[in-house]
Amino acid sequence: MKLTDDDVQMAVRDFFTPARLLEFIDLPDPLARIRWGEKQFDESGHRHSVRRLEGEPDAGCVTRWSVTPGGFRYEVDAPGGMRSGFVYWHDVYQVVNFHLTPVRYGTLRAAVEAVAAHDAAYLPGPVPFSTPEAWAAYFHRPWARRASELALKAAAALDAICPAVKAQPSLF
């Protein structure tokens, strides 16, 4: 069976993290997008899979991406039978570009850069602190709280550009 429009939208959405989406948007041309996509699959062992969440179409089914020339093959192991098809990087770009605005791009960029800067400030252990408890209380807990806030902002920016097929309820 062929992929539905919802399948293609979910394939694009589930493929990206906020940082990965920013990288993809910043690529200058179709050839660069193809090379970038091949690199993503090289780093992940040529395959990627996700189980669809509760509330999504075909909840609980497994979806798989595998590299193909110029894009990827997306498979949905649905209860009614396997759906599969090819999605090219040009198609991915069109899906992303449909909801992309300058404000959303700026928000995504700011969120991804804030997450990266915050992650770079992490101290892996209590070296400058007198005890591990002091490290946890004065550094790790506040750092983790702020990391969660920044991750939520980055995820919201990704959601604005690559929205869910079925809108999910807000976390808060």
GROMACS .gro file of C-alpha atoms in nm:
model
  172
    1MET     CA    1   0.000   0.000   0.000
    2LYS     CA    2   0.111   0.357  -0.065
    3LEU     CA    3   0.193   0.615   0.199
    4THR     CA    4  -0.077   0.864   0.292
    5ASP     CA    5  -0.018   1.240   0.315
    6ASP     CA    6  -0.030   1.200   0.694
    7ASP     CA    7   0.244   0.936   0.672
    8VAL     CA    8   0.471   1.171   0.479
    9GLN     CA    9   0.410   1.454   0.725
   10MET     CA   10   0.486   1.223   1.018
   11ALA     CA   11   0.796   1.086   0.843
   12VAL     CA   12   0.932   1.439   0.814
   13ARG     CA   13   0.832   1.544   1.164
   14ASP     CA   14   0.965   1.234   1.339
   15PHE     CA   15   1.295   1.244   1.148
   16PHE     CA   16   1.401   1.582   1.289
   17THR     CA   17   1.527   1.707   1.621
   18PRO     CA   18   1.533   2.086   1.657
   19ALA     CA   19   1.909   2.101   1.588
   20ARG     CA   20   1.882   1.866   1.291
   21LEU     CA   21   1.593   2.071   1.148
   22LEU     CA   22   1.796   2.392   1.174
   23GLU     CA   23   2.087   2.225   0.992
   24PHE     CA   24   1.851   2.109   0.717
   25ILE     CA   25   1.688   2.450   0.673
   26ASP     CA   26   2.028   2.620   0.646
   27LEU     CA   27   2.146   2.397   0.359
   28PRO     CA   28   2.195   2.603   0.042
   29ASP     CA   29   2.066   2.374  -0.235
   30PRO     CA   30   1.909   2.036  -0.322
   31LEU     CA   31   2.245   1.862  -0.368
   32ALA     CA   32   2.357   1.973  -0.022
   33ARG     CA   33   2.029   1.837   0.123
   34ILE     CA   34   2.089   1.500  -0.045
   35ARG     CA   35   2.444   1.480   0.090
   36TRP     CA   36   2.327   1.586   0.435
   37GLY     CA   37   2.053   1.320   0.435
   38GLU     CA   38   2.296   1.044   0.336
   39LYS     CA   39   2.527   1.154   0.618
   40GLN     CA   40   2.240   1.129   0.871
   41PHE     CA   41   2.181   0.768   0.772
   42ASP     CA   42   2.554   0.687   0.770
   43GLU     CA   43   2.576   0.803   1.131
   44SER     CA   44   2.274   0.596   1.239
   45GLY     CA   45   2.366   0.270   1.063
   46HIS     CA   46   2.149   0.329   0.752
   47ARG     CA   47   1.819   0.274   0.937
   48HIS     CA   48   1.603   0.458   1.186
   49SER     CA   49   1.277   0.349   1.350
   50VAL     CA   50   1.013   0.497   1.581
   51ARG     CA   51   0.695   0.365   1.739
   52ARG     CA   52   0.398   0.598   1.690
   53LEU     CA   53   0.260   0.752   2.005
   54GLU     CA   54  -0.084   0.733   2.159
   55GLY     CA   55  -0.319   0.973   1.981
   56GLU     CA   56  -0.131   0.958   1.650
   57PRO     CA   57  -0.265   0.777   1.343
   58ASP     CA   58  -0.192   0.402   1.373
   59ALA     CA   59  -0.080   0.446   1.735
   60GLY     CA   60   0.167   0.184   1.848
   61CYS     CA   61   0.280   0.078   1.503
   62VAL     CA   62   0.648   0.082   1.411
   63THR     CA   63   0.776   0.314   1.140
   64ARG     CA   64   1.112   0.278   0.965
   65TRP     CA   65   1.334   0.499   0.753
   66SER     CA   66   1.606   0.352   0.534
   67VAL     CA   67   1.838   0.538   0.302
   68THR     CA   68   1.773   0.550  -0.073
   69PRO     CA   69   1.940   0.762  -0.342
   70GLY     CA   70   1.808   1.116  -0.305
   71GLY     CA   71   1.591   1.048  -0.001
   72PHE     CA   72   1.462   0.763   0.212
   73ARG     CA   73   1.214   0.479   0.209
   74TYR     CA   74   0.952   0.514   0.480
   75GLU     CA   75   0.757   0.212   0.602
   76VAL     CA   76   0.457   0.204   0.833
   77ASP     CA   77   0.381  -0.135   0.986
   78ALA     CA   78   0.008  -0.058   1.026
   79PRO     CA   79  -0.263  -0.297   1.146
   80GLY     CA   80  -0.426  -0.289   0.801
   81GLY     CA   81  -0.102  -0.383   0.628
   82MET     CA   82   0.238  -0.240   0.548
   83ARG     CA   83   0.244   0.101   0.380
   84SER     CA   84   0.565   0.218   0.223
   85GLY     CA   85   0.703   0.464  -0.023
   86PHE     CA   86   0.995   0.683  -0.116
   87VAL     CA   87   1.030   1.033   0.021
   88TYR     CA   88   1.286   1.253  -0.150
   89TRP     CA   89   1.476   1.532   0.022
   90HIS     CA   90   1.307   1.778  -0.210
   91ASP     CA   91   0.969   1.658  -0.074
   92VAL     CA   92   1.099   1.696   0.283
   93TYR     CA   93   1.210   2.050   0.203
   94GLN     CA   94   0.863   2.134   0.069
   95VAL     CA   95   0.693   1.999   0.384
   96VAL     CA   96   0.930   2.198   0.607
   97ASN     CA   97   0.909   2.512   0.395
   98PHE     CA   98   0.527   2.510   0.398
   99HIS     CA   99   0.513   2.626   0.764
  100LEU     CA  100   0.848   2.807   0.776
  101THR     CA  101   0.831   3.181   0.840
  102PRO     CA  102   1.108   3.424   0.936
  103VAL     CA  103   0.975   3.442   1.292
  104ARG     CA  104   0.961   3.063   1.329
  105TYR     CA  105   1.310   3.031   1.180
  106GLY     CA  106   1.445   3.293   1.422
  107THR     CA  107   1.277   3.122   1.716
  108LEU     CA  108   1.418   2.783   1.615
  109ARG     CA  109   1.769   2.927   1.569
  110ALA     CA  110   1.760   3.107   1.905
  111ALA     CA  111   1.631   2.797   2.085
  112VAL     CA  112   1.887   2.561   1.929
  113GLU     CA  113   2.173   2.801   2.003
  114ALA     CA  114   2.055   2.846   2.363
  115VAL     CA  115   2.041   2.469   2.414
  116ALA     CA  116   2.391   2.426   2.270
  117ALA     CA  117   2.535   2.706   2.485
  118HIS     CA  118   2.368   2.569   2.796
  119ASP     CA  119   2.491   2.214   2.725
  120ALA     CA  120   2.846   2.347   2.682
  121ALA     CA  121   2.829   2.493   3.034
  122TYR     CA  122   2.764   2.156   3.199
  123LEU     CA  123   3.012   2.039   3.466
  124PRO     CA  124   3.013   1.657   3.473
  125GLY     CA  125   3.111   1.630   3.836
  126PRO     CA  126   3.149   1.813   4.166
  127VAL     CA  127   3.510   1.927   4.102
  128PRO     CA  128   3.473   2.294   4.205
  129PHE     CA  129   3.221   2.211   4.480
  130SER     CA  130   3.298   2.088   4.832
  131THR     CA  131   3.067   1.783   4.814
  132PRO     CA  132   2.858   1.598   4.556
  133GLU     CA  133   2.548   1.716   4.743
  134ALA     CA  134   2.653   2.081   4.704
  135TRP     CA  135   2.718   2.020   4.333
  136ALA     CA  136   2.369   1.872   4.295
  137ALA     CA  137   2.196   2.146   4.493
  138TYR     CA  138   2.380   2.451   4.356
  139PHE     CA  139   2.463   2.343   4.005
  140HIS     CA  140   2.309   2.023   3.868
  141ARG     CA  141   1.943   2.074   3.967
  142PRO     CA  142   1.926   2.437   3.846
  143TRP     CA  143   2.118   2.339   3.530
  144ALA     CA  144   1.880   2.048   3.460
  145ARG     CA  145   1.572   2.267   3.521
  146ARG     CA  146   1.700   2.527   3.274
  147ALA     CA  147   1.795   2.253   3.023
  148SER     CA  148   1.437   2.125   3.035
  149GLU     CA  149   1.297   2.475   2.977
  150LEU     CA  150   1.524   2.527   2.677
  151ALA     CA  151   1.443   2.184   2.534
  152LEU     CA  152   1.070   2.263   2.556
  153LYS     CA  153   1.123   2.592   2.369
  154ALA     CA  154   1.321   2.414   2.099
  155ALA     CA  155   1.053   2.144   2.069
  156ALA     CA  156   0.783   2.411   2.041
  157ALA     CA  157   0.977   2.576   1.758
  158LEU     CA  158   1.004   2.241   1.580
  159ASP     CA  159   0.630   2.185   1.631
  160ALA     CA  160   0.552   2.521   1.470
  161ILE     CA  161   0.752   2.432   1.158
  162CYS     CA  162   0.672   2.058   1.143
  163PRO     CA  163   0.333   2.027   1.315
  164ALA     CA  164   0.186   1.697   1.422
  165VAL     CA  165  -0.078   1.539   1.199
  166LYS     CA  166  -0.311   1.538   1.497
  167ALA     CA  167  -0.239   1.818   1.742
  168GLN     CA  168  -0.118   1.682   2.073
  169PRO     CA  169  -0.230   1.842   2.401
  170SER     CA  170   0.004   2.091   2.561
  171LEU     CA  171   0.239   1.953   2.825
  172PHE     CA  172   0.141   2.233   3.063
   0.00000   0.00000   0.00000
